[in-house]
CSV table of C-alpha atoms in Angstrom, one decimal:
chain,number,residue,atom,x,y,z
A,1,MET,CA,13.6,-19.7,27.2
A,2,VAL,CA,13.6,-16.3,28.6
A,3,LYS,CA,10.6,-15.6,31.2
A,4,ALA,CA,8.4,-12.8,30.8
A,5,ILE,CA,9.6,-11.0,33.8
A,6,ASP,CA,13.0,-11.3,32.4
A,7,GLN,CA,12.2,-9.9,29.0
A,8,LYS,CA,10.6,-6.8,31.0
A,9,LEU,CA,13.8,-6.6,32.9
A,10,ILE,CA,16.2,-6.7,29.6
A,11,ALA,CA,13.7,-4.3,28.0
A,12,LEU,CA,14.4,-1.4,30.8
A,13,LEU,CA,18.1,-2.3,30.6
A,14,LYS,CA,18.0,-1.8,26.9
A,15,LYS,CA,16.4,1.6,27.3
A,16,ASN,CA,18.7,2.6,30.0
A,17,ALA,CA,21.6,0.2,31.2
A,18,ARG,CA,22.5,2.9,33.9
A,19,ILE,CA,19.1,2.5,35.7
A,20,SER,CA,19.5,1.7,39.3
A,21,THR,CA,18.6,-1.6,40.8
A,22,SER,CA,16.2,0.2,43.1
A,23,ASP,CA,14.3,1.8,40.2
A,24,LEU,CA,14.2,-1.6,38.4
A,25,ALA,CA,12.7,-3.2,41.4
A,26,ARG,CA,9.9,-0.5,41.8
A,27,GLN,CA,8.9,-0.5,38.3
A,28,LEU,CA,8.8,-4.5,38.5
A,29,ASP,CA,7.4,-4.7,41.8
A,30,LEU,CA,10.4,-7.0,42.9
A,31,SER,CA,13.0,-6.7,45.6
A,32,ARG,CA,16.5,-5.1,45.0
A,33,SER,CA,18.0,-8.5,45.7
A,34,THR,CA,15.7,-10.2,43.4
A,35,ILE,CA,16.7,-7.9,40.3
A,36,GLN,CA,20.4,-8.2,41.3
A,37,SER,CA,20.1,-12.2,41.3
A,38,LYS,CA,18.2,-11.7,38.0
A,39,ILE,CA,20.8,-9.6,36.2
A,40,LYS,CA,23.7,-11.6,37.4
A,41,ARG,CA,21.8,-15.0,36.2
A,42,LEU,CA,21.2,-13.4,32.7
A,43,GLU,CA,24.9,-12.3,32.5
A,44,GLN,CA,26.1,-15.7,33.2
A,45,GLU,CA,23.7,-17.3,31.1
A,46,GLY,CA,25.1,-14.9,28.1
A,47,ILE,CA,21.7,-13.5,27.8
A,48,ILE,CA,23.2,-10.1,28.8
A,49,LYS,CA,26.6,-9.8,27.3
A,50,GLY,CA,27.6,-6.5,28.5
A,51,TYR,CA,26.8,-2.7,28.9
A,52,THR,CA,27.8,-0.1,26.1
A,53,LEU,CA,28.0,3.6,25.5
A,54,VAL,CA,25.3,5.2,23.3
A,55,TYR,CA,25.8,8.3,21.5
A,56,GLY,CA,23.5,11.3,22.0
A,57,ASP,CA,21.5,12.4,19.0
A,58,GLU,CA,23.2,15.4,18.7
A,59,TYR,CA,26.7,13.7,18.2
A,60,GLU,CA,25.4,10.6,16.4
A,61,ASN,CA,23.6,13.2,13.8
A,62,GLN,CA,27.1,14.6,13.0
A,63,LEU,CA,28.5,11.5,12.0
A,64,VAL,CA,28.8,10.1,8.5
A,65,THR,CA,27.0,6.8,8.3
A,66,ALA,CA,27.0,4.3,5.5
A,67,HIS,CA,25.8,0.9,4.8
A,68,VAL,CA,28.5,-0.8,2.5
A,69,LEU,CA,27.6,-4.0,0.5
A,70,ILE,CA,30.5,-6.5,0.2
A,71,LYS,CA,31.2,-9.3,-2.2
A,72,VAL,CA,33.9,-11.4,-0.9
A,73,VAL,CA,35.9,-14.5,-2.4
A,74,GLN,CA,34.4,-17.5,-0.7
A,75,LYS,CA,37.9,-18.9,0.1
A,76,LEU,CA,38.7,-15.7,1.9
A,77,THR,CA,35.6,-15.1,4.0
A,78,GLU,CA,36.9,-15.9,7.4
A,79,LYS,CA,40.2,-13.9,6.7
A,80,THR,CA,38.4,-10.9,5.5
A,81,ASN,CA,35.8,-10.9,8.4
A,82,ARG,CA,38.7,-10.8,10.7
A,83,GLU,CA,40.4,-7.9,9.1
A,84,LEU,CA,37.0,-6.1,8.8
A,85,SER,CA,36.3,-6.7,12.7
A,86,ASN,CA,39.8,-4.9,13.1
A,87,MET,CA,38.6,-1.6,11.7
A,88,PRO,CA,37.1,0.7,14.3
A,89,GLU,CA,34.9,2.4,11.6
A,90,ILE,CA,32.9,-0.4,11.3
A,91,TRP,CA,30.2,-0.6,13.7
A,92,ALA,CA,28.7,-3.7,12.8
A,93,LEU,CA,28.8,-6.7,10.0
A,94,HIS,CA,26.0,-9.0,8.8
A,95,ALA,CA,26.1,-11.8,6.6
A,96,ILE,CA,23.4,-11.7,4.2
A,97,SER,CA,21.7,-13.4,1.1
A,98,GLY,CA,21.7,-12.1,-2.4
A,99,ASP,CA,24.2,-10.8,-4.7
A,100,PHE,CA,26.6,-9.6,-1.7
A,101,ASP,CA,28.0,-11.5,1.1
A,102,LEU,CA,28.2,-9.0,3.7
A,103,ILE,CA,26.9,-5.6,5.0
A,104,ALA,CA,28.7,-3.4,7.2
A,105,THR,CA,27.5,-0.3,9.0
A,106,ILE,CA,30.2,2.5,8.9
A,107,LYS,CA,30.5,5.6,11.0
A,108,THR,CA,33.2,8.1,10.5
A,109,GLU,CA,33.3,11.8,11.3
A,110,THR,CA,33.9,13.3,7.8
A,111,THR,CA,33.1,12.3,4.3
A,112,GLN,CA,36.9,12.2,3.7
A,113,ALA,CA,37.2,9.7,6.5
A,114,LEU,CA,34.5,7.7,4.8
A,115,SER,CA,36.4,7.5,1.6
A,116,ARG,CA,39.5,6.4,3.0
A,117,THR,CA,37.6,3.7,5.0
A,118,LEU,CA,35.8,2.4,1.7
A,119,ASP,CA,39.3,2.5,0.0
A,120,GLU,CA,40.7,0.3,2.9
A,121,ILE,CA,37.9,-2.1,2.4
A,122,SER,CA,38.0,-2.5,-1.3
A,123,ASN,CA,41.6,-3.1,-1.1
A,124,LEU,CA,41.3,-6.0,1.3
A,125,GLN,CA,42.5,-9.3,-0.1
A,126,GLY,CA,39.4,-11.2,-0.8
A,127,VAL,CA,37.0,-8.3,-1.3
A,128,GLU,CA,35.6,-8.5,-4.9
A,129,ARG,CA,33.4,-5.2,-4.9
A,130,THR,CA,31.4,-3.0,-2.9
A,131,ASN,CA,28.5,-0.9,-3.1
A,132,SER,CA,27.8,2.0,-0.7
A,133,SER,CA,24.8,3.8,0.5
A,134,LEU,CA,25.2,7.0,2.6
A,135,ILE,CA,22.7,7.3,5.3
A,136,LEU,CA,20.7,10.7,5.3
A,137,GLU,CA,18.6,10.5,7.9
A,138,THR,CA,17.6,7.8,10.7
A,139,LYS,CA,13.8,7.6,11.0
A,140,PHE,CA,14.0,5.5,14.3
A,141,ASN,CA,16.6,3.2,16.0
A,142,ARG,CA,15.7,0.7,18.5
């Protein structure tokens, strides 16, 4: 179970992973060494897996983003998931309930690149069918 203070620390890091330990300590009213210890423990426990790059809104808004529903032959699910994970255009892949098995979030720089990616997904062994929806506008993203 994550303690309340750890949840506050995680929220601050999620908002800005580059925030200094001094600033974290000041905002949480703790010492720098306590903050460093908490971060190290959260990393060791696997609660914090890593730190990542987040695109700026201006660049992000230039990308073509789509959600792709994917129906997979059940016997080939694991193989298909591995092949999908090797495609850099796929930012996230989720197992879902309903008529489809997976939903992928795809980001490309052009509609032509999106079309090529969709063709590549459709041609994978084990993919029965897909259904794509283009993201027109993101209202908010956490």
